[in-house]
Protein backbone atom coordinates (compact mmCIF):
# COMPACT_ATOMS: atom_id res chain seq x y z
CA UNK A 1 0.00 0.00 0.00
CA UNK A 2 1.09 3.56 -0.70
CA UNK A 3 0.78 6.44 1.72
CA UNK A 4 0.51 10.03 0.56
CA UNK A 5 3.56 12.23 1.01
CA UNK A 6 2.32 15.28 -0.87
CA UNK A 7 -0.82 16.09 -2.83
CA UNK A 8 -0.05 17.83 -6.12
CA UNK A 9 -3.69 18.08 -7.22
CA UNK A 10 -6.86 15.98 -7.26
CA UNK A 11 -5.36 13.57 -9.78
CA UNK A 12 -1.68 13.45 -8.81
CA UNK A 13 0.15 12.68 -5.55
CA UNK A 14 3.63 11.80 -4.38
CA UNK A 15 3.56 8.69 -2.21
CA UNK A 16 5.78 6.18 -0.41
CA UNK A 17 5.40 2.46 0.12
CA UNK A 18 3.84 1.92 3.53
CA UNK A 19 5.65 -1.36 4.20
CA UNK A 20 9.16 0.07 3.87
CA UNK A 21 8.99 3.32 5.83
CA UNK A 22 6.94 5.09 8.46
CA UNK A 23 5.63 8.61 8.39
CA UNK A 24 7.62 10.73 10.85
CA UNK A 25 6.82 14.09 9.32
CA UNK A 26 6.75 15.66 5.90
CA UNK A 27 10.35 16.89 5.79
CA UNK A 28 11.88 13.52 6.68
CA UNK A 29 9.60 11.71 4.29
CA UNK A 30 10.42 13.93 1.35
CA UNK A 31 14.14 13.40 1.96
CA UNK A 32 13.88 9.62 1.69
CA UNK A 33 14.59 7.94 -1.63
CA UNK A 34 11.85 5.48 -2.52
CA UNK A 35 9.10 7.83 -3.66
CA UNK A 36 6.51 7.37 -6.36
CA UNK A 37 4.30 9.59 -8.45
CA UNK A 38 0.74 8.25 -8.47
CA UNK A 39 -1.67 9.47 -11.11
CA UNK A 40 -5.34 8.70 -11.55
CA UNK A 41 -8.73 10.37 -11.51
CA UNK A 42 -9.47 11.66 -8.00
CA UNK A 43 -6.49 9.89 -6.40
CA UNK A 44 -5.54 13.03 -4.46
CA UNK A 45 -9.03 14.35 -3.73
CA UNK A 46 -9.45 15.10 -0.03
CA UNK A 47 -6.14 13.42 0.83
CA UNK A 48 -3.56 14.65 3.32
CA UNK A 49 0.01 13.49 4.02
CA UNK A 50 -0.09 10.11 5.75
CA UNK A 51 -3.40 9.04 4.21
CA UNK A 52 -3.61 5.82 2.22
CA UNK A 53 -3.49 6.29 -1.55
CA UNK A 54 -6.00 3.96 -3.18
CA UNK A 55 -4.97 2.72 -6.61
CA UNK A 56 -7.73 2.23 -9.16
CA UNK A 57 -7.77 0.42 -12.48
CA UNK A 58 -6.67 3.52 -14.39
CA UNK A 59 -4.02 4.59 -11.85
CA UNK A 60 -0.42 5.03 -12.97
CA UNK A 61 2.63 4.53 -10.76
CA UNK A 62 5.99 6.13 -11.62
CA UNK A 63 9.23 5.78 -9.69
CA UNK A 64 10.83 9.09 -8.75
CA UNK A 65 14.25 7.40 -8.86
CA UNK A 66 14.31 7.71 -12.66
CA UNK A 67 17.09 9.75 -14.23
CA UNK A 68 16.85 10.64 -17.91
CA UNK A 69 18.37 12.92 -20.52
CA UNK A 70 16.58 15.93 -19.04
CA UNK A 71 17.45 15.29 -15.38
CA UNK A 72 16.16 13.50 -12.29
CA UNK A 73 12.46 12.72 -12.01
CA UNK A 74 12.30 14.26 -8.52
CA UNK A 75 13.74 17.55 -9.75
CA UNK A 76 11.35 17.67 -12.71
CA UNK A 77 8.32 17.00 -10.48
CA UNK A 78 9.44 19.83 -8.20
CA UNK A 79 9.76 22.23 -11.14
CA UNK A 80 6.72 21.57 -13.34
CA UNK A 81 3.09 21.85 -12.33
CA UNK A 82 0.92 18.70 -12.28
CA UNK A 83 -0.86 19.77 -15.48
CA UNK A 84 2.33 19.08 -17.45
CA UNK A 85 2.65 15.63 -15.93
CA UNK A 86 -0.99 14.96 -16.82
CA UNK A 87 -0.42 16.16 -20.39
CA UNK A 88 2.56 13.83 -20.79
CA UNK A 89 0.50 10.99 -19.32
CA UNK A 90 -2.23 11.55 -21.92
CA UNK A 91 0.35 11.27 -24.72
CA UNK A 92 1.68 8.02 -23.25
CA UNK A 93 -1.82 6.59 -22.96
CA UNK A 94 -2.35 7.33 -26.65
CA UNK A 95 0.98 5.67 -27.45
CA UNK A 96 -0.05 2.59 -25.46
CA UNK A 97 -3.24 2.29 -27.50
CA UNK A 98 -1.13 2.13 -30.66
CA UNK A 99 1.95 0.22 -29.55
CA UNK A 100 1.00 -1.78 -26.46
CA UNK A 101 3.62 -1.88 -23.71
CA UNK A 102 5.95 1.13 -23.66
CA UNK A 103 8.51 2.59 -21.27
CA UNK A 104 6.31 4.97 -19.33
CA UNK A 105 9.24 6.39 -17.38
CA UNK A 106 9.82 8.92 -20.16
CA UNK A 107 6.83 10.73 -18.60
CA UNK A 108 9.21 13.02 -16.72
CA UNK A 109 11.41 14.05 -19.64
CA UNK A 110 8.31 14.51 -21.82
CA UNK A 111 6.59 16.66 -19.17
CA UNK A 112 9.77 18.71 -18.85
CA UNK A 113 9.93 19.22 -22.61
CA UNK A 114 6.28 20.30 -22.78
CA UNK A 115 6.79 22.65 -19.81
CA UNK A 116 9.63 24.52 -21.52
CA UNK A 117 7.90 24.45 -24.91
CA UNK A 118 4.81 26.14 -23.46
CA UNK A 119 7.00 28.57 -21.52
CA UNK A 120 8.79 29.59 -24.73
CA UNK A 121 5.60 29.95 -26.72
CA UNK A 122 4.00 32.14 -24.05
CA UNK A 123 6.97 34.48 -24.55
CA UNK A 124 6.47 34.38 -28.30
CA UNK A 125 9.60 32.30 -28.80
CA UNK A 126 9.49 29.36 -31.17
CA UNK A 127 12.19 26.84 -32.00
CA UNK A 128 11.92 25.68 -35.58
CA UNK A 129 12.48 22.02 -36.34
CA UNK A 130 14.01 21.55 -39.80
CA UNK A 131 13.51 17.80 -39.45
CA UNK A 132 9.76 17.85 -38.79
CA UNK A 133 8.81 16.34 -42.15
CA UNK A 134 11.50 13.68 -41.84
CA UNK A 135 10.34 12.80 -38.32
CA UNK A 136 6.71 12.64 -39.48
CA UNK A 137 7.61 10.17 -42.22
CA UNK A 138 10.30 8.22 -40.39
CA UNK A 139 8.31 7.81 -37.16
CA UNK A 140 4.83 8.22 -38.60
CA UNK A 141 2.93 6.23 -35.94
CA UNK A 142 4.78 8.03 -33.15
CA UNK A 143 3.90 11.34 -34.80
CA UNK A 144 0.27 10.26 -35.03
CA UNK A 145 0.25 9.50 -31.30
CA UNK A 146 1.87 12.86 -30.53
CA UNK A 147 -0.87 14.75 -32.37
CA UNK A 148 -3.23 14.11 -29.45
CA UNK A 149 -1.27 16.69 -27.46
CA UNK A 150 -2.47 19.64 -29.58
CA UNK A 151 -6.02 19.98 -28.13
CA UNK A 152 -4.80 19.06 -24.63
CA UNK A 153 -2.20 21.85 -24.52
CA UNK A 154 -4.67 24.30 -26.03
CA UNK A 155 -7.27 23.47 -23.37
CA UNK A 156 -4.90 23.39 -20.38
CA UNK A 157 -2.53 26.26 -21.26
CA UNK A 158 -4.28 28.29 -23.97
CA UNK A 159 -1.42 27.66 -26.41
CA UNK A 160 -1.68 26.23 -29.93
CA UNK A 161 1.49 24.27 -30.62
CA UNK A 162 2.78 23.84 -34.16
CA UNK A 163 3.93 20.84 -36.19
CA UNK A 164 7.55 21.42 -35.18
CA UNK A 165 6.73 20.85 -31.51
CA UNK A 166 4.64 17.79 -32.39
CA UNK A 167 7.75 16.46 -34.13
CA UNK A 168 9.83 16.85 -30.98
CA UNK A 169 7.14 15.14 -28.89
CA UNK A 170 7.01 12.29 -31.43
CA UNK A 171 10.70 11.65 -30.71
CA UNK A 172 9.87 11.22 -27.03
CA UNK A 173 7.13 8.75 -27.96
CA UNK A 174 9.65 6.86 -30.10
CA UNK A 175 12.01 6.79 -27.11
CA UNK A 176 9.29 5.12 -25.04
CA UNK A 177 8.78 2.45 -27.70
CA UNK A 178 12.29 1.59 -28.87
CA UNK A 179 14.25 2.38 -25.69
CA UNK A 180 16.29 4.83 -27.75
CA UNK A 181 17.44 8.21 -26.48
CA UNK A 182 15.62 11.21 -27.93
CA UNK A 183 18.98 12.61 -29.01
CA UNK A 184 19.76 9.37 -30.89
CA UNK A 185 16.39 9.42 -32.66
CA UNK A 186 17.03 13.04 -33.66
CA UNK A 187 20.46 12.02 -34.94
CA UNK A 188 18.83 9.32 -37.10
CA UNK A 189 16.39 11.86 -38.55
CA UNK A 190 19.31 14.22 -39.20
CA UNK A 191 21.23 11.45 -40.99
CA UNK A 192 18.23 10.70 -43.20
CA UNK A 193 17.92 14.39 -44.08
CA UNK A 194 21.65 14.53 -44.87
CA UNK A 195 21.28 11.52 -47.16
CA UNK A 196 18.30 13.01 -49.00
CA UNK A 197 20.06 16.38 -49.39
CA UNK A 198 23.10 14.74 -50.99
CA UNK A 199 20.92 12.79 -53.43
CA UNK A 200 18.79 15.84 -54.30
CA UNK A 201 21.85 17.98 -54.96
CA UNK A 202 23.35 15.27 -57.15
CA UNK A 203 20.23 14.87 -59.32
CA UNK A 204 19.30 18.57 -59.10
CA UNK A 205 15.67 17.98 -58.18
CA UNK A 206 13.44 17.40 -55.18
CA UNK A 207 12.51 13.82 -54.33
CA UNK A 208 8.82 12.97 -54.01
CA UNK A 209 8.50 12.34 -50.27
CA UNK A 210 5.24 10.45 -50.79
CA UNK A 211 6.83 7.86 -53.07
CA UNK A 212 7.39 4.29 -51.96
CA UNK A 213 11.05 4.49 -52.99
CA UNK A 214 11.59 7.53 -50.75
CA UNK A 215 10.08 5.77 -47.75
CA UNK A 216 12.20 2.70 -48.44
CA UNK A 217 15.30 4.89 -48.58
CA UNK A 218 14.46 6.58 -45.28
CA UNK A 219 13.81 3.33 -43.48
CA UNK A 220 16.92 1.75 -44.97
CA UNK A 221 19.09 4.58 -43.61
CA UNK A 222 17.34 4.29 -40.25
CA UNK A 223 18.04 0.57 -39.88
CA UNK A 224 21.51 0.93 -41.37
CA UNK A 225 22.34 3.19 -38.44
CA UNK A 226 20.76 0.77 -35.96
CA UNK A 227 22.76 -2.13 -37.40
CA UNK A 228 25.99 -0.16 -37.25
CA UNK A 229 25.53 0.94 -33.64
CA UNK A 230 24.66 -2.63 -32.60
CA UNK A 231 27.65 -4.02 -34.48
CA UNK A 232 25.51 -6.13 -36.83
CA UNK A 233 26.74 -6.84 -40.35
CA UNK A 234 24.98 -7.63 -43.62
CA UNK A 235 25.44 -11.22 -44.76
CA UNK A 236 26.30 -10.41 -48.37
CA UNK A 237 27.67 -7.50 -50.40
CA UNK A 238 26.32 -5.86 -53.56
CA UNK A 239 29.32 -3.56 -53.87
CA UNK A 240 30.95 -5.15 -56.92
CA UNK A 241 27.69 -5.25 -58.88
CA UNK A 242 26.48 -1.76 -57.91
CA UNK A 243 29.86 -0.05 -58.38
CA UNK A 244 30.05 -1.31 -61.98
CA UNK A 245 26.40 -1.03 -63.07
CA UNK A 246 25.50 2.17 -61.16
CA UNK A 247 28.79 4.01 -60.50
CA UNK A 248 27.19 7.43 -59.85
CA UNK A 249 24.73 6.09 -57.29
CA UNK A 250 27.49 4.00 -55.71
CA UNK A 251 29.68 7.10 -55.37
CA UNK A 252 26.77 8.95 -53.73
CA UNK A 253 26.22 6.06 -51.32
CA UNK A 254 29.92 5.99 -50.47
CA UNK A 255 29.87 9.71 -49.65
CA UNK A 256 26.72 9.35 -47.56
CA UNK A 257 28.13 6.40 -45.60
CA UNK A 258 31.29 8.39 -44.84
CA UNK A 259 29.26 11.35 -43.57
CA UNK A 260 26.93 9.19 -41.49
CA UNK A 261 29.94 7.40 -39.96
CA UNK A 262 31.19 10.79 -38.80
CA UNK A 263 27.80 11.78 -37.43
CA UNK A 264 27.18 8.65 -35.38
CA UNK A 265 30.84 8.09 -34.43
CA UNK A 266 30.68 4.51 -35.72
CA UNK A 267 32.29 3.20 -38.89
CA UNK A 268 29.73 1.76 -41.29
CA UNK A 269 30.50 -1.65 -42.76
CA UNK A 270 31.57 -1.46 -46.42
CA UNK A 271 28.71 -3.77 -47.46
CA UNK A 272 26.23 -1.04 -46.49
CA UNK A 273 27.36 1.05 -49.48
CA UNK A 274 25.95 -1.29 -52.13
CA UNK A 275 22.53 -1.63 -50.50
CA UNK A 276 22.27 2.11 -49.98
CA UNK A 277 23.23 2.64 -53.64
CA UNK A 278 20.39 0.32 -54.65
CA UNK A 279 17.86 2.41 -52.72
CA UNK A 280 19.28 5.59 -54.23
CA UNK A 281 18.73 4.05 -57.68
CA UNK A 282 15.11 3.36 -56.83
CA UNK A 283 14.63 6.97 -55.82
CA UNK A 284 16.47 8.59 -58.72
CA UNK A 285 15.51 6.43 -61.67
CA UNK A 286 13.09 3.71 -60.64
CA UNK A 287 15.28 1.26 -62.54
CA UNK A 288 15.38 -1.27 -59.72
CA UNK A 289 12.05 -2.73 -58.77
CA UNK A 290 13.13 -5.97 -57.14
CA UNK A 291 12.82 -6.23 -53.37
CA UNK A 292 15.98 -6.02 -51.30
mmCIF file of C-alpha atoms in Angstrom, residues 94-267:
data_model
loop_
_atom_site.group_PDB
_atom_site.id
_atom_site.type_symbol
_atom_site.label_atom_id
_atom_site.label_comp_id
_atom_site.label_asym_id
_atom_site.label_seq_id
_atom_site.Cartn_x
_atom_site.Cartn_y
_atom_site.Cartn_z
ATOM 1 C CA UNK A 94 -2.347 7.331 -26.649
ATOM 2 C CA UNK A 95 0.977 5.665 -27.450
ATOM 3 C CA UNK A 96 -0.048 2.588 -25.461
ATOM 4 C CA UNK A 97 -3.235 2.290 -27.501
ATOM 5 C CA UNK A 98 -1.128 2.131 -30.663
ATOM 6 C CA UNK A 99 1.950 0.215 -29.547
ATOM 7 C CA UNK A 100 0.997 -1.775 -26.456
ATOM 8 C CA UNK A 101 3.623 -1.880 -23.710
ATOM 9 C CA UNK A 102 5.951 1.126 -23.656
ATOM 10 C CA UNK A 103 8.512 2.590 -21.273
ATOM 11 C CA UNK A 104 6.306 4.974 -19.327
ATOM 12 C CA UNK A 105 9.245 6.389 -17.380
ATOM 13 C CA UNK A 106 9.817 8.918 -20.156
ATOM 14 C CA UNK A 107 6.828 10.728 -18.598
ATOM 15 C CA UNK A 108 9.210 13.020 -16.720
ATOM 16 C CA UNK A 109 11.407 14.054 -19.644
ATOM 17 C CA UNK A 110 8.310 14.512 -21.816
ATOM 18 C CA UNK A 111 6.590 16.660 -19.169
ATOM 19 C CA UNK A 112 9.771 18.712 -18.845
ATOM 20 C CA UNK A 113 9.932 19.223 -22.615
ATOM 21 C CA UNK A 114 6.277 20.297 -22.777
ATOM 22 C CA UNK A 115 6.786 22.653 -19.812
ATOM 23 C CA UNK A 116 9.628 24.518 -21.520
ATOM 24 C CA UNK A 117 7.903 24.448 -24.915
ATOM 25 C CA UNK A 118 4.807 26.138 -23.463
ATOM 26 C CA UNK A 119 6.997 28.570 -21.515
ATOM 27 C CA UNK A 120 8.793 29.588 -24.725
ATOM 28 C CA UNK A 121 5.597 29.953 -26.717
ATOM 29 C CA UNK A 122 4.003 32.135 -24.050
ATOM 30 C CA UNK A 123 6.966 34.482 -24.548
ATOM 31 C CA UNK A 124 6.468 34.384 -28.302
ATOM 32 C CA UNK A 125 9.604 32.298 -28.800
ATOM 33 C CA UNK A 126 9.488 29.356 -31.175
ATOM 34 C CA UNK A 127 12.192 26.845 -31.996
ATOM 35 C CA UNK A 128 11.920 25.684 -35.582
ATOM 36 C CA UNK A 129 12.479 22.019 -36.336
ATOM 37 C CA UNK A 130 14.005 21.549 -39.804
ATOM 38 C CA UNK A 131 13.506 17.798 -39.447
ATOM 39 C CA UNK A 132 9.759 17.848 -38.789
ATOM 40 C CA UNK A 133 8.814 16.340 -42.149
ATOM 41 C CA UNK A 134 11.505 13.678 -41.838
ATOM 42 C CA UNK A 135 10.336 12.797 -38.324
ATOM 43 C CA UNK A 136 6.710 12.641 -39.475
ATOM 44 C CA UNK A 137 7.610 10.173 -42.222
ATOM 45 C CA UNK A 138 10.297 8.223 -40.388
ATOM 46 C CA UNK A 139 8.315 7.814 -37.161
ATOM 47 C CA UNK A 140 4.825 8.217 -38.599
ATOM 48 C CA UNK A 141 2.931 6.232 -35.941
ATOM 49 C CA UNK A 142 4.779 8.035 -33.152
ATOM 50 C CA UNK A 143 3.899 11.338 -34.804
ATOM 51 C CA UNK A 144 0.274 10.262 -35.029
ATOM 52 C CA UNK A 145 0.250 9.498 -31.298
ATOM 53 C CA UNK A 146 1.874 12.858 -30.528
ATOM 54 C CA UNK A 147 -0.875 14.745 -32.375
ATOM 55 C CA UNK A 148 -3.232 14.110 -29.453
ATOM 56 C CA UNK A 149 -1.273 16.692 -27.455
ATOM 57 C CA UNK A 150 -2.471 19.639 -29.579
ATOM 58 C CA UNK A 151 -6.019 19.979 -28.129
ATOM 59 C CA UNK A 152 -4.798 19.055 -24.635
ATOM 60 C CA UNK A 153 -2.199 21.851 -24.523
ATOM 61 C CA UNK A 154 -4.675 24.301 -26.034
ATOM 62 C CA UNK A 155 -7.266 23.468 -23.372
ATOM 63 C CA UNK A 156 -4.900 23.393 -20.382
ATOM 64 C CA UNK A 157 -2.534 26.260 -21.260
ATOM 65 C CA UNK A 158 -4.277 28.288 -23.973
ATOM 66 C CA UNK A 159 -1.422 27.660 -26.413
ATOM 67 C CA UNK A 160 -1.684 26.229 -29.928
ATOM 68 C CA UNK A 161 1.488 24.266 -30.622
ATOM 69 C CA UNK A 162 2.779 23.842 -34.158
ATOM 70 C CA UNK A 163 3.934 20.840 -36.192
ATOM 71 C CA UNK A 164 7.552 21.421 -35.181
ATOM 72 C CA UNK A 165 6.729 20.849 -31.510
ATOM 73 C CA UNK A 166 4.641 17.791 -32.387
ATOM 74 C CA UNK A 167 7.749 16.460 -34.127
ATOM 75 C CA UNK A 168 9.833 16.847 -30.975
ATOM 76 C CA UNK A 169 7.144 15.136 -28.891
ATOM 77 C CA UNK A 170 7.014 12.293 -31.434
ATOM 78 C CA UNK A 171 10.704 11.646 -30.711
ATOM 79 C CA UNK A 172 9.867 11.224 -27.025
ATOM 80 C CA UNK A 173 7.129 8.750 -27.964
ATOM 81 C CA UNK A 174 9.646 6.856 -30.095
ATOM 82 C CA UNK A 175 12.009 6.795 -27.113
ATOM 83 C CA UNK A 176 9.285 5.122 -25.044
ATOM 84 C CA UNK A 177 8.778 2.447 -27.703
ATOM 85 C CA UNK A 178 12.294 1.594 -28.867
ATOM 86 C CA UNK A 179 14.252 2.384 -25.690
ATOM 87 C CA UNK A 180 16.288 4.831 -27.754
ATOM 88 C CA UNK A 181 17.437 8.207 -26.478
ATOM 89 C CA UNK A 182 15.617 11.206 -27.928
ATOM 90 C CA UNK A 183 18.982 12.611 -29.011
ATOM 91 C CA UNK A 184 19.762 9.375 -30.893
ATOM 92 C CA UNK A 185 16.389 9.422 -32.662
ATOM 93 C CA UNK A 186 17.033 13.039 -33.660
ATOM 94 C CA UNK A 187 20.458 12.017 -34.937
ATOM 95 C CA UNK A 188 18.834 9.322 -37.096
ATOM 96 C CA UNK A 189 16.394 11.859 -38.552
ATOM 97 C CA UNK A 190 19.306 14.217 -39.203
ATOM 98 C CA UNK A 191 21.235 11.450 -40.989
ATOM 99 C CA UNK A 192 18.227 10.699 -43.199
ATOM 100 C CA UNK A 193 17.919 14.394 -44.078
ATOM 101 C CA UNK A 194 21.650 14.527 -44.874
ATOM 102 C CA UNK A 195 21.279 11.522 -47.165
ATOM 103 C CA UNK A 196 18.301 13.015 -48.997
ATOM 104 C CA UNK A 197 20.061 16.384 -49.387
ATOM 105 C CA UNK A 198 23.096 14.739 -50.991
ATOM 106 C CA UNK A 199 20.920 12.794 -53.431
ATOM 107 C CA UNK A 200 18.785 15.839 -54.304
ATOM 108 C CA UNK A 201 21.845 17.983 -54.956
ATOM 109 C CA UNK A 202 23.349 15.274 -57.154
ATOM 110 C CA UNK A 203 20.231 14.867 -59.318
ATOM 111 C CA UNK A 204 19.295 18.573 -59.099
ATOM 112 C CA UNK A 205 15.669 17.982 -58.176
ATOM 113 C CA UNK A 206 13.441 17.396 -55.175
ATOM 114 C CA UNK A 207 12.510 13.817 -54.335
ATOM 115 C CA UNK A 208 8.823 12.966 -54.006
ATOM 116 C CA UNK A 209 8.498 12.341 -50.273
ATOM 117 C CA UNK A 210 5.241 10.455 -50.792
ATOM 118 C CA UNK A 211 6.831 7.859 -53.067
ATOM 119 C CA UNK A 212 7.389 4.285 -51.955
ATOM 120 C CA UNK A 213 11.049 4.495 -52.994
ATOM 121 C CA UNK A 214 11.589 7.529 -50.749
ATOM 122 C CA UNK A 215 10.077 5.766 -47.751
ATOM 123 C CA UNK A 216 12.203 2.702 -48.436
ATOM 124 C CA UNK A 217 15.302 4.887 -48.581
ATOM 125 C CA UNK A 218 14.455 6.580 -45.275
ATOM 126 C CA UNK A 219 13.814 3.329 -43.480
ATOM 127 C CA UNK A 220 16.917 1.748 -44.971
ATOM 128 C CA UNK A 221 19.090 4.577 -43.615
ATOM 129 C CA UNK A 222 17.345 4.294 -40.245
ATOM 130 C CA UNK A 223 18.040 0.574 -39.878
ATOM 131 C CA UNK A 224 21.505 0.928 -41.375
ATOM 132 C CA UNK A 225 22.344 3.193 -38.441
ATOM 133 C CA UNK A 226 20.760 0.769 -35.958
ATOM 134 C CA UNK A 227 22.764 -2.134 -37.403
ATOM 135 C CA UNK A 228 25.993 -0.163 -37.247
ATOM 136 C CA UNK A 229 25.533 0.940 -33.637
ATOM 137 C CA UNK A 230 24.662 -2.635 -32.604
ATOM 138 C CA UNK A 231 27.653 -4.025 -34.481
ATOM 139 C CA UNK A 232 25.507 -6.132 -36.825
ATOM 140 C CA UNK A 233 26.737 -6.839 -40.352
ATOM 141 C CA UNK A 234 24.979 -7.635 -43.621
ATOM 142 C CA UNK A 235 25.438 -11.222 -44.764
ATOM 143 C CA UNK A 236 26.303 -10.409 -48.370
ATOM 144 C CA UNK A 237 27.665 -7.503 -50.398
ATOM 145 C CA UNK A 238 26.318 -5.862 -53.560
ATOM 146 C CA UNK A 239 29.320 -3.561 -53.870
ATOM 147 C CA UNK A 240 30.950 -5.154 -56.925
ATOM 148 C CA UNK A 241 27.686 -5.251 -58.883
ATOM 149 C CA UNK A 242 26.477 -1.763 -57.907
ATOM 150 C CA UNK A 243 29.858 -0.047 -58.383
ATOM 151 C CA UNK A 244 30.045 -1.314 -61.984
ATOM 152 C CA UNK A 245 26.402 -1.027 -63.072
ATOM 153 C CA UNK A 246 25.505 2.169 -61.164
ATOM 154 C CA UNK A 247 28.792 4.014 -60.499
ATOM 155 C CA UNK A 248 27.189 7.430 -59.853
ATOM 156 C CA UNK A 249 24.735 6.094 -57.291
ATOM 157 C CA UNK A 250 27.486 3.995 -55.712
ATOM 158 C CA UNK A 251 29.682 7.096 -55.368
ATOM 159 C CA UNK A 252 26.774 8.948 -53.731
ATOM 160 C CA UNK A 253 26.224 6.065 -51.323
ATOM 161 C CA UNK A 254 29.917 5.990 -50.475
ATOM 162 C CA UNK A 255 29.871 9.709 -49.646
ATOM 163 C CA UNK A 256 26.721 9.349 -47.564
ATOM 164 C CA UNK A 257 28.131 6.405 -45.602
ATOM 165 C CA UNK A 258 31.289 8.386 -44.837
ATOM 166 C CA UNK A 259 29.258 11.352 -43.573
ATOM 167 C CA UNK A 260 26.931 9.189 -41.488
ATOM 168 C CA UNK A 261 29.942 7.403 -39.959
ATOM 169 C CA UNK A 262 31.195 10.786 -38.798
ATOM 170 C CA UNK A 263 27.797 11.785 -37.428
ATOM 171 C CA UNK A 264 27.185 8.650 -35.376
ATOM 172 C CA UNK A 265 30.843 8.094 -34.432
ATOM 173 C CA UNK A 266 30.678 4.515 -35.720
ATOM 174 C CA UNK A 267 32.295 3.195 -38.886
#
